C-alpha positions as a Python dict, from the first residue, in 0.01 Angstrom:
ca = {
    (1, 'X'): (0, 0, 0),
    (2, 'X'): (329, -193, -4),
    (3, 'X'): (469, -315, -335),
    (4, 'X'): (662, -641, -311),
    (5, 'X'): (896, -733, -598),
    (6, 'X'): (1091, -1054, -659),
    (7, 'X'): (1458, -971, -656),
    (8, 'X'): (1676, -1210, -857),
    (9, 'X'): (1974, -1093, -654),
    (10, 'X'): (1830, -1214, -321),
    (11, 'X'): (1601, -1481, -469),
    (12, 'X'): (1301, -1362, -270),
    (13, 'X'): (1023, -1104, -273),
    (14, 'X'): (1110, -779, -101),
    (15, 'X'): (915, -466, -4),
    (16, 'X'): (1008, -200, -258),
    (17, 'X'): (1202, 91, -110),
    (18, 'X'): (1361, 329, -361),
    (19, 'X'): (1686, 509, -294),
    (20, 'X'): (1502, 844, -311),
    (21, 'X'): (1155, 886, -168),
    (22, 'X'): (887, 856, -442),
    (23, 'X'): (1151, 858, -720),
    (24, 'X'): (1255, 552, -913),
    (25, 'X'): (1545, 488, -1154),
    (26, 'X'): (1460, 203, -1393),
    (27, 'X'): (1688, 54, -1659),
    (28, 'X'): (1593, -203, -1922),
    (29, 'X'): (1831, -367, -2168),
    (30, 'X'): (1715, -260, -2514),
    (31, 'X'): (1743, -418, -2860),
    (32, 'X'): (2037, -470, -3092),
    (33, 'X'): (1885, -314, -3404),
    (34, 'X'): (1995, -551, -3680),
    (35, 'X'): (1642, -682, -3746),
    (36, 'X'): (1290, -641, -3611),
    (37, 'X'): (1243, -733, -3245),
    (38, 'X'): (1024, -1044, -3214),
    (39, 'X'): (730, -1086, -2980),
    (40, 'X'): (946, -1271, -2728),
    (41, 'X'): (1167, -963, -2703),
    (42, 'X'): (856, -752, -2651),
    (43, 'X'): (752, -963, -2354),
    (44, 'X'): (1052, -815, -2175),
    (45, 'X'): (980, -459, -2293),
    (46, 'X'): (609, -480, -2207),
    (47, 'X'): (688, -620, -1863),
    (48, 'X'): (910, -316, -1797),
    (49, 'X'): (633, -88, -1927),
    (50, 'X'): (375, -238, -1691),
    (51, 'X'): (622, -213, -1400),
    (52, 'X'): (682, 154, -1478),
    (53, 'X'): (307, 218, -1516),
    (54, 'X'): (220, 57, -1184),
    (55, 'X'): (490, 245, -1001),
    (56, 'X'): (348, 569, -1146),
    (57, 'X'): (-7, 456, -1054),
    (58, 'X'): (126, 412, -700),
    (59, 'X'): (256, 771, -687),
    (60, 'X'): (622, 729, -786),
    (61, 'X'): (800, 944, -1038),
    (62, 'X'): (983, 704, -1267),
    (63, 'X'): (1287, 777, -1485),
    (64, 'X'): (1296, 487, -1731),
    (65, 'X'): (1605, 440, -1948),
    (66, 'X'): (1658, 176, -2216),
    (67, 'X'): (1943, 160, -2464),
    (68, 'X'): (1968, 112, -2837),
    (69, 'X'): (2258, -110, -2938),
    (70, 'X'): (2341, 34, -3278),
    (71, 'X'): (2697, -90, -3304),
    (72, 'X'): (2843, -427, -3383),
    (73, 'X'): (2995, -641, -3113),
    (74, 'X'): (3055, -1006, -3056),
    (75, 'X'): (2778, -1185, -2867),
    (76, 'X'): (3058, -1391, -2712),
    (77, 'X'): (3426, -1311, -2664),
    (78, 'X'): (3520, -1639, -2825),
    (79, 'X'): (3581, -1554, -3193),
    (80, 'X'): (3474, -1899, -3303),
    (81, 'X'): (3145, -1877, -3121),
    (82, 'X'): (3080, -1505, -3132),
    (83, 'X'): (2907, -1335, -3422),
    (84, 'X'): (2868, -966, -3496),
    (85, 'X'): (2500, -970, -3588),
    (86, 'X'): (2478, -607, -3697),
    (87, 'X'): (2783, -626, -3926),
    (88, 'X'): (2674, -958, -4073),
    (89, 'X'): (2322, -830, -4146),
    (90, 'X'): (2458, -507, -4302),
    (91, 'X'): (2691, -700, -4534),
    (92, 'X'): (2409, -930, -4637),
    (93, 'X'): (2181, -640, -4727),
    (94, 'X'): (2470, -442, -4883),
    (95, 'X'): (2414, -129, -4675),
    (96, 'X'): (2613, 40, -4402),
    (97, 'X'): (2569, -81, -4041),
    (98, 'X'): (2458, 271, -3946),
    (99, 'X'): (2179, 278, -4209),
    (100, 'X'): (2066, -71, -4106),
    (101, 'X'): (2060, 28, -3739),
    (102, 'X'): (1864, 347, -3803),
    (103, 'X'): (1605, 157, -4007),
    (104, 'X'): (1540, -106, -3742),
    (105, 'X'): (1552, 153, -3465),
    (106, 'X'): (1255, 322, -3641),
    (107, 'X'): (1077, -13, -3668),
    (108, 'X'): (1132, -74, -3294),
    (109, 'X'): (1001, 270, -3197),
    (110, 'X'): (698, 224, -3426),
    (111, 'X'): (626, -113, -3257),
    (112, 'X'): (652, 47, -2913),
    (113, 'X'): (403, 311, -3014),
    (114, 'X'): (164, 55, -3163),
    (115, 'X'): (181, -140, -2837),
    (116, 'X'): (91, 168, -2635),
    (117, 'X'): (419, 169, -2444),
    (118, 'X'): (496, 489, -2257),
    (119, 'X'): (779, 700, -2401),
    (120, 'X'): (1117, 637, -2239),
    (121, 'X'): (1279, 908, -2030),
    (122, 'X'): (1601, 847, -2226),
    (123, 'X'): (1693, 608, -2507),
    (124, 'X'): (2069, 639, -2551),
    (125, 'X'): (2242, 500, -2860),
    (126, 'X'): (2560, 306, -2794),
    (127, 'X'): (2742, 478, -3083),
    (128, 'X'): (2687, 815, -2919),
    (129, 'X'): (2843, 703, -2587),
    (130, 'X'): (3180, 567, -2689),
    (131, 'X'): (3354, 829, -2473),
    (132, 'X'): (3163, 721, -2161),
    (133, 'X'): (3255, 356, -2226),
    (134, 'X'): (3622, 439, -2268),
    (135, 'X'): (3623, 646, -1951),
    (136, 'X'): (3475, 357, -1752),
    (137, 'X'): (3734, 121, -1899),
    (138, 'X'): (4012, 358, -1791),
    (139, 'X'): (3876, 351, -1434),
    (140, 'X'): (3863, -30, -1435),
    (141, 'X'): (4223, -47, -1558),
    (142, 'X'): (4334, 200, -1289),
    (143, 'X'): (4159, -2, -1015),
    (144, 'X'): (4311, -330, -1126),
    (145, 'X'): (3988, -487, -1257),
    (146, 'X'): (4103, -486, -1620),
    (147, 'X'): (4419, -542, -1827),
    (148, 'X'): (4532, -455, -2177),
    (149, 'X'): (4685, -702, -2422),
    (150, 'X'): (4778, -620, -2784),
    (151, 'X'): (4541, -326, -2801),
    (152, 'X'): (4241, -506, -2651),
    (153, 'X'): (4119, -466, -2293),
    (154, 'X'): (3969, -745, -2082),
    (155, 'X'): (3787, -756, -1748),
    (156, 'X'): (3972, -969, -1491),
    (157, 'X'): (3685, -1161, -1333),
    (158, 'X'): (3912, -1301, -1060),
    (159, 'X'): (3963, -944, -934),
    (160, 'X'): (3593, -903, -848),
    (161, 'X'): (3509, -1118, -550),
    (162, 'X'): (3131, -1083, -590),
    (163, 'X'): (3118, -1218, -946),
    (164, 'X'): (2832, -1466, -972),
    (165, 'X'): (2615, -1321, -696),
    (166, 'X'): (2322, -1266, -935),
    (167, 'X'): (2325, -1604, -1110),
    (168, 'X'): (2487, -1823, -846),
    (169, 'X'): (2776, -1897, -1086),
    (170, 'X'): (3123, -1946, -939),
    (171, 'X'): (3463, -1887, -1095),
    (172, 'X'): (3533, -2259, -1038),
    (173, 'X'): (3229, -2348, -1252),
    (174, 'X'): (3351, -2112, -1526),
    (175, 'X'): (3691, -2283, -1520),
    (176, 'X'): (3529, -2625, -1557),
    (177, 'X'): (3345, -2499, -1866),
    (178, 'X'): (3661, -2374, -2034),
    (179, 'X'): (3760, -2705, -2192),
    (180, 'X'): (3809, -2688, -2571),
    (181, 'X'): (3794, -2307, -2594),
    (182, 'X'): (4157, -2240, -2688),
    (183, 'X'): (4114, -1968, -2957),
    (184, 'X'): (4348, -1684, -3056),
    (185, 'X'): (4148, -1428, -2854),
    (186, 'X'): (4147, -1652, -2549),
    (187, 'X'): (4526, -1685, -2564),
    (188, 'X'): (4550, -1309, -2489),
    (189, 'X'): (4345, -1345, -2171),
    (190, 'X'): (4464, -1426, -1821),
    (191, 'X'): (4166, -1660, -1784),
    (192, 'X'): (3927, -1801, -2044),
    (193, 'X'): (3626, -1657, -1866),
    (194, 'X'): (3750, -1296, -1868),
    (195, 'X'): (3541, -1085, -2107),
    (196, 'X'): (3629, -808, -2351),
    (197, 'X'): (3581, -442, -2263),
    (198, 'X'): (3747, -317, -2583),
    (199, 'X'): (3843, -515, -2893),
    (200, 'X'): (4133, -420, -3120),
    (201, 'X'): (4009, -485, -3477),
    (202, 'X'): (4131, -266, -3769),
    (203, 'X'): (3905, -456, -4014),
    (204, 'X'): (3576, -403, -3830),
    (205, 'X'): (3318, -192, -4020),
    (206, 'X'): (3238, 11, -3708),
    (207, 'X'): (3547, 118, -3516),
    (208, 'X'): (3678, 401, -3301),
    (209, 'X'): (4016, 524, -3190),
    (210, 'X'): (4101, 452, -2828),
    (211, 'X'): (4396, 486, -2589),
    (212, 'X'): (4474, 118, -2658),
    (213, 'X'): (4448, 90, -3037),
    (214, 'X'): (4386, 295, -3353),
    (215, 'X'): (4070, 102, -3450),
    (216, 'X'): (3850, -97, -3218),
    (217, 'X'): (3506, -131, -3071),
    (218, 'X'): (3347, -187, -2727),
    (219, 'X'): (3276, -528, -2581),
    (220, 'X'): (2933, -679, -2536),
    (221, 'X'): (2861, -554, -2182),
    (222, 'X'): (3024, -217, -2121),
    (223, 'X'): (2764, -5, -2302),
    (224, 'X'): (2485, -78, -2051),
    (225, 'X'): (2709, -2, -1754),
    (226, 'X'): (2831, 327, -1904),
    (227, 'X'): (2496, 454, -2025),
    (228, 'X'): (2289, 355, -1721),
    (229, 'X'): (2547, 532, -1502),
    (230, 'X'): (2530, 847, -1713),
    (231, 'X'): (2149, 873, -1709),
    (232, 'X'): (2059, 716, -1372),
    (233, 'X'): (2371, 766, -1163),
    (234, 'X'): (2619, 533, -991),
    (235, 'X'): (2333, 368, -797),
    (236, 'X'): (1971, 321, -904),
    (237, 'X'): (1668, 116, -808),
    (238, 'X'): (1563, -142, -1069),
    (239, 'X'): (1723, -321, -1362),
    (240, 'X'): (1502, -545, -1578),
    (241, 'X'): (1562, -790, -1860),
    (242, 'X'): (1493, -1137, -1991),
    (243, 'X'): (1613, -1438, -1791),
    (244, 'X'): (1870, -1519, -2063),
    (245, 'X'): (2050, -1195, -1977),
    (246, 'X'): (2128, -1297, -1618),
    (247, 'X'): (2451, -1456, -1726),
    (248, 'X'): (2677, -1344, -1875),
    (249, 'X'): (2542, -998, -1951),
    (250, 'X'): (2401, -885, -1619),
    (251, 'X'): (2678, -1049, -1417),
    (252, 'X'): (2928, -861, -1632),
    (253, 'X'): (2738, -535, -1588),
    (254, 'X'): (2756, -572, -1209),
    (255, 'X'): (3128, -652, -1220),
    (256, 'X'): (3197, -346, -1437),
    (257, 'X'): (2976, -97, -1254),
    (258, 'X'): (3058, -202, -899),
    (259, 'X'): (3421, -250, -991),
    (260, 'X'): (3433, 108, -1117),
    (261, 'X'): (3246, 273, -831),
    (262, 'X'): (3302, 46, -532),
    (263, 'X'): (2928, 78, -455),
    (264, 'X'): (2627, -153, -480),
    (265, 'X'): (2495, -67, -827),
    (266, 'X'): (2132, -186, -850),
    (267, 'X'): (1890, -255, -563),
    (268, 'X'): (1638, -480, -741),
    (269, 'X'): (1701, -711, -1036),
    (270, 'X'): (1385, -831, -1214),
    (271, 'X'): (1379, -1089, -1492),
    (272, 'X'): (1096, -1219, -1707),
    (273, 'X'): (1077, -1581, -1825),
    (274, 'X'): (1093, -1677, -2190),
    (275, 'X'): (804, -1661, -2433),
    (276, 'X'): (790, -2004, -2598),
    (277, 'X'): (627, -2078, -2932),
    (278, 'X'): (445, -2409, -2963),
    (279, 'X'): (658, -2541, -2676),
    (280, 'X'): (998, -2431, -2808),
    (281, 'X'): (1206, -2122, -2720),
    (282, 'X'): (1146, -1837, -2962),
    (283, 'X'): (1473, -1752, -3135),
    (284, 'X'): (1595, -1530, -3417),
    (285, 'X'): (1877, -1777, -3482),
    (286, 'X'): (1634, -2068, -3529),
    (287, 'X'): (1378, -1852, -3708),
    (288, 'X'): (1074, -1969, -3507),
    (289, 'X'): (933, -1631, -3418),
    (290, 'X'): (677, -1366, -3505),
    (291, 'X'): (732, -992, -3521),
    (292, 'X'): (467, -736, -3429),
    (293, 'X'): (420, -669, -3801),
    (294, 'X'): (372, -1042, -3866),
    (295, 'X'): (78, -1039, -3622),
    (296, 'X'): (-72, -728, -3778),
    (297, 'X'): (-36, -880, -4125),
    (298, 'X'): (-243, -1177, -4003),
    (299, 'X'): (-527, -939, -3923),
    (300, 'X'): (-471, -905, -3546),
    (301, 'X'): (-439, -576, -3361),
    (302, 'X'): (-164, -442, -3140),
    (303, 'X'): (-422, -403, -2866),
    (304, 'X'): (-496, -778, -2878),
    (305, 'X'): (-126, -857, -2874),
    (306, 'X'): (-51, -636, -2572),
    (307, 'X'): (-350, -779, -2383),
    (308, 'X'): (-224, -1133, -2449),
    (309, 'X'): (146, -1080, -2368),
    (310, 'X'): (86, -920, -2026),
    (311, 'X'): (-188, -1167, -1928),
    (312, 'X'): (55, -1406, -1757),
    (313, 'X'): (275, -1327, -1459),
    (314, 'X'): (614, -1214, -1586),
    (315, 'X'): (799, -1491, -1401),
    (316, 'X'): (580, -1761, -1561),
    (317, 'X'): (706, -1950, -1865),
    (318, 'X'): (461, -1845, -2139),
    (319, 'X'): (375, -2063, -2436),
    (320, 'X'): (247, -1878, -2745),
    (321, 'X'): (2, -2064, -2968),
    (322, 'X'): (-248, -1916, -3208),
    (323, 'X'): (-530, -2105, -3028),
    (324, 'X'): (-432, -1943, -2695),
    (325, 'X'): (-405, -1604, -2867),
    (326, 'X'): (-753, -1640, -3016),
    (327, 'X'): (-894, -1732, -2674),
    (328, 'X'): (-731, -1421, -2531),
    (329, 'X'): (-887, -1210, -2806),
    (330, 'X'): (-1235, -1338, -2715),
    (331, 'X'): (-1172, -1251, -2351),
    (332, 'X'): (-1065, -899, -2449),
    (333, 'X'): (-1379, -859, -2663),
    (334, 'X'): (-1593, -941, -2358),
    (335, 'X'): (-1431, -661, -2162),
    (336, 'X'): (-1462, -411, -2447),
    (337, 'X'): (-1822, -511, -2507),
    (338, 'X'): (-1897, -454, -2138),
    (339, 'X'): (-1724, -117, -2152),
    (340, 'X'): (-1953, -22, -2440),
    (341, 'X'): (-2259, -138, -2244),
    (342, 'X'): (-2168, 91, -1958),
    (343, 'X'): (-2182, 396, -2187),
    (344, 'X'): (-2538, 302, -2285),
    (345, 'X'): (-2670, 280, -1928),
    (346, 'X'): (-2898, 585, -1885),
    (347, 'X'): (-3116, 480, -1591),
    (348, 'X'): (-3153, 749, -1320),
    (349, 'X'): (-3258, 500, -1053),
    (350, 'X'): (-3057, 355, -764),
    (351, 'X'): (-2728, 171, -813),
    (352, 'X'): (-2592, -135, -633),
    (353, 'X'): (-2243, -106, -781),
    (354, 'X'): (-2060, 43, -481),
    (355, 'X'): (-1956, -289, -325),
    (356, 'X'): (-1831, -437, -653),
    (357, 'X'): (-1630, -124, -727),
    (358, 'X'): (-1453, -104, -390),
    (359, 'X'): (-1386, -481, -396),
    (360, 'X'): (-1237, -465, -746),
    (361, 'X'): (-1011, -173, -667),
    (362, 'X'): (-882, -336, -351),
    (363, 'X'): (-819, -671, -516),
    (364, 'X'): (-659, -525, -831),
    (365, 'X'): (-408, -329, -625),
    (366, 'X'): (-341, -631, -400),
    (367, 'X'): (-264, -839, -709),
    (368, 'X'): (-29, -582, -857),
    (369, 'X'): (137, -512, -521),
    (370, 'X'): (230, -882, -506),
    (371, 'X'): (513, -878, -761),
    (372, 'X'): (301, -743, -1048),
    (373, 'X'): (64, -1038, -1065),
    (374, 'X'): (-113, -936, -1386),
    (375, 'X'): (-280, -1277, -1411),
    (376, 'X'): (-461, -1217, -1082),
    (377, 'X'): (-532, -858, -1183),
    (378, 'X'): (-704, -986, -1500),
    (379, 'X'): (-917, -1222, -1286),
    (380, 'X'): (-1031, -921, -1083),
    (381, 'X'): (-1139, -739, -1398),
    (382, 'X'): (-1326, -1043, -1534),
    (383, 'X'): (-1511, -1070, -1201),
    (384, 'X'): (-1603, -703, -1220),
    (385, 'X'): (-1735, -759, -1575),
    (386, 'X'): (-1948, -1053, -1458),
    (387, 'X'): (-2090, -858, -1164),
    (388, 'X'): (-2147, -551, -1376),
    (389, 'X'): (-2333, -747, -1645),
    (390, 'X'): (-2559, -897, -1374),
    (391, 'X'): (-2637, -550, -1240),
    (392, 'X'): (-2726, -428, -1588),
    (393, 'X'): (-2945, -733, -1658),
    (394, 'X'): (-3128, -693, -1327),
    (395, 'X'): (-3179, -317, -1364),
    (396, 'X'): (-2962, -239, -1061),
    (397, 'X'): (-2713, -9, -1228),
    (398, 'X'): (-2784, 356, -1295),
    (399, 'X'): (-2592, 599, -1512),
    (400, 'X'): (-2383, 724, -1222),
    (401, 'X'): (-2291, 372, -1115),
    (402, 'X'): (-2203, 278, -1472),
    (403, 'X'): (-1974, 579, -1496),
    (404, 'X'): (-1801, 480, -1171),
    (405, 'X'): (-1728, 132, -1308),
    (406, 'X'): (-1609, 279, -1637),
    (407, 'X'): (-1383, 522, -1450),
    (408, 'X'): (-1238, 233, -1249),
    (409, 'X'): (-1164, 39, -1569),
    (410, 'X'): (-996, 350, -1706),
    (411, 'X'): (-789, 370, -1386),
    (412, 'X'): (-686, 7, -1423),
    (413, 'X'): (-604, 84, -1782),
    (414, 'X'): (-338, 337, -1681),
    (415, 'X'): (-150, 29, -1562),
    (416, 'X'): (-240, -225, -1828),
    (417, 'X'): (-279, 4, -2128),
    (418, 'X'): (-518, -225, -2316),
    (419, 'X'): (-876, -101, -2286),
    (420, 'X'): (-862, 219, -2494),
    (421, 'X'): (-1200, 297, -2646),
    (422, 'X'): (-1162, 428, -2997),
    (423, 'X'): (-1463, 622, -3118),
    (424, 'X'): (-1525, 500, -3469),
    (425, 'X'): (-1837, 553, -3672),
    (426, 'X'): (-1998, 225, -3769),
    (427, 'X'): (-2012, 198, -4145),
    (428, 'X'): (-2261, -26, -4329),
    (429, 'X'): (-2112, -324, -4507),
    (430, 'X'): (-2106, -288, -4884),
    (431, 'X'): (-2221, -573, -5106),
    (432, 'X'): (-1857, -631, -5201),
    (433, 'X'): (-1744, -668, -4839),
    (434, 'X'): (-2037, -896, -4758),
    (435, 'X'): (-1933, -1120, -5048),
    (436, 'X'): (-1567, -1128, -4938),
    (437, 'X'): (-1670, -1228, -4583),
    (438, 'X'): (-1904, -1497, -4717),
    (439, 'X'): (-1642, -1630, -4958),
    (440, 'X'): (-1387, -1649, -4677),
    (441, 'X'): (-1629, -1841, -4451),
    (442, 'X'): (-1682, -2089, -4737),
    (443, 'X'): (-1302, -2123, -4786),
    (444, 'X'): (-1261, -2206, -4416),
    (445, 'X'): (-1541, -2462, -4426),
    (446, 'X'): (-1371, -2639, -4718),
    (447, 'X'): (-1029, -2600, -4549),
    (448, 'X'): (-893, -2390, -4834),
    (449, 'X'): (-654, -2207, -4604),
    (450, 'X'): (-463, -2036, -4883),
    (451, 'X'): (-777, -1866, -5011),
    (452, 'X'): (-889, -1795, -4655),
    (453, 'X'): (-564, -1613, -4577),
    (454, 'X'): (-574, -1424, -4905),
    (455, 'X'): (-929, -1303, -4837),
    (456, 'X'): (-833, -1203, -4481),
    (457, 'X'): (-563, -983, -4631),
    (458, 'X'): (-807, -826, -4880),
    (459, 'X'): (-1057, -752, -4603),
    (460, 'X'): (-786, -594, -4391),
    (461, 'X'): (-689, -359, -4675),
    (462, 'X'): (-1053, -252, -4688),
    (463, 'X'): (-1065, -186, -4312),
    (464, 'X'): (-1214, -516, -4188),
    (465, 'X'): (-1036, -725, -3919),
    (466, 'X'): (-1133, -1090, -3901),
    (467, 'X'): (-1085, -1318, -3598),
    (468, 'X'): (-1126, -1697, -3611),
    (469, 'X'): (-1222, -1937, -3335),
    (470, 'X'): (-1353, -2295, -3309),
    (471, 'X'): (-1703, -2144, -3297),
    (472, 'X'): (-1657, -1954, -3622),
    (473, 'X'): (-1532, -1621, -3748),
    (474, 'X'): (-1615, -1266, -3638),
    (475, 'X'): (-1524, -933, -3795),
    (476, 'X'): (-1499, -571, -3694),
    (477, 'X'): (-1391, -241, -3841),
    (478, 'X'): (-1029, -134, -3785),
}
């Protein structure tokens, strides 16, 4: 079994060979906790979770590290373009940046748990690793990759000959894009495209003393280099993130880390495509996004959401629409219904399931081996469900065979994490609940969407989840 992964660095699929036999170091860029992560962010986090799960399924021991950015920093070095999101949000809500960060860190961890993501091996906070960042900056200064001006420190991109190897960007292209960017911060730099490692700012709400100034804070990129090095070493196997992080963030990380150590830093770079919403890029700045809580408030489940988000190959541009989400929910229901049917098979007779089971296992692993092709893996599961239902209908599946299929689905689920069977006692519907469901159906028929949404919320509070489709509405207990 050979796992092949697409490496952004080489722009091709490569056989996966870790630095240490059967051990994998995996780093994922985590959230800046100034507000709730949206579902587009979670596409990146879920992709990394599935990658980690499949590596473990394949016998590897994985150390997965992902940071929490709980300090303010400019999203760009240009003061006119950059914005300290954490500080701005804290001022708006009239609380300290630390309190804001801790609140949304808790929200993020709660969302991870809801989405059945495996616990991280380490989740370092940026504010607790200022020393490591400063030490790496000192090394970069000593090696000639950085320079200090007026208490701030910048990375000298021209000093790193391999800058741009991940994205294909050249220094010449960066120079061409420099027109019109003559700000006060840029005047301190040797070149416009150099980026900040440490910013001198006595007025910043979150600041630390450094060898270069009394009050300052780290640049946008240094935290990931410093923390990944601390927890995974100077060289590790895989770094993941969204495609929008390739440049400048990941290019800067490479320049910092390899500039400091003189060694190749990461073997495999893996990037997921964007999650679009109704054809447009999902963005916190624009405001066209959903959070996990938004989806739960609409009466959906985290299980449905996870199933949907990992259904497409991670390198495929994914368009989120409620219609597509509803279709995905119906597909998930078919699998869960089949899983329930298997439990009810009690026949002691002969079973003809052996061929379907071996075929499904082989094809599932072949799909996942080929750059984590979850879309093809889902197709394998749907085929197994179709074949299994035929065996049940034709009386060709005994209890032992049903258990073998169920066990295989459970094995697949260690990778996908979506088919958990929750044992819940079925409760009879009260007259009140029956009336609420009937009233909501009437509201939908008359296109009274406000009443329909209100009744959905009331039903949810009473433990009933409602799903809508062009064929009508269905409900189930939470």
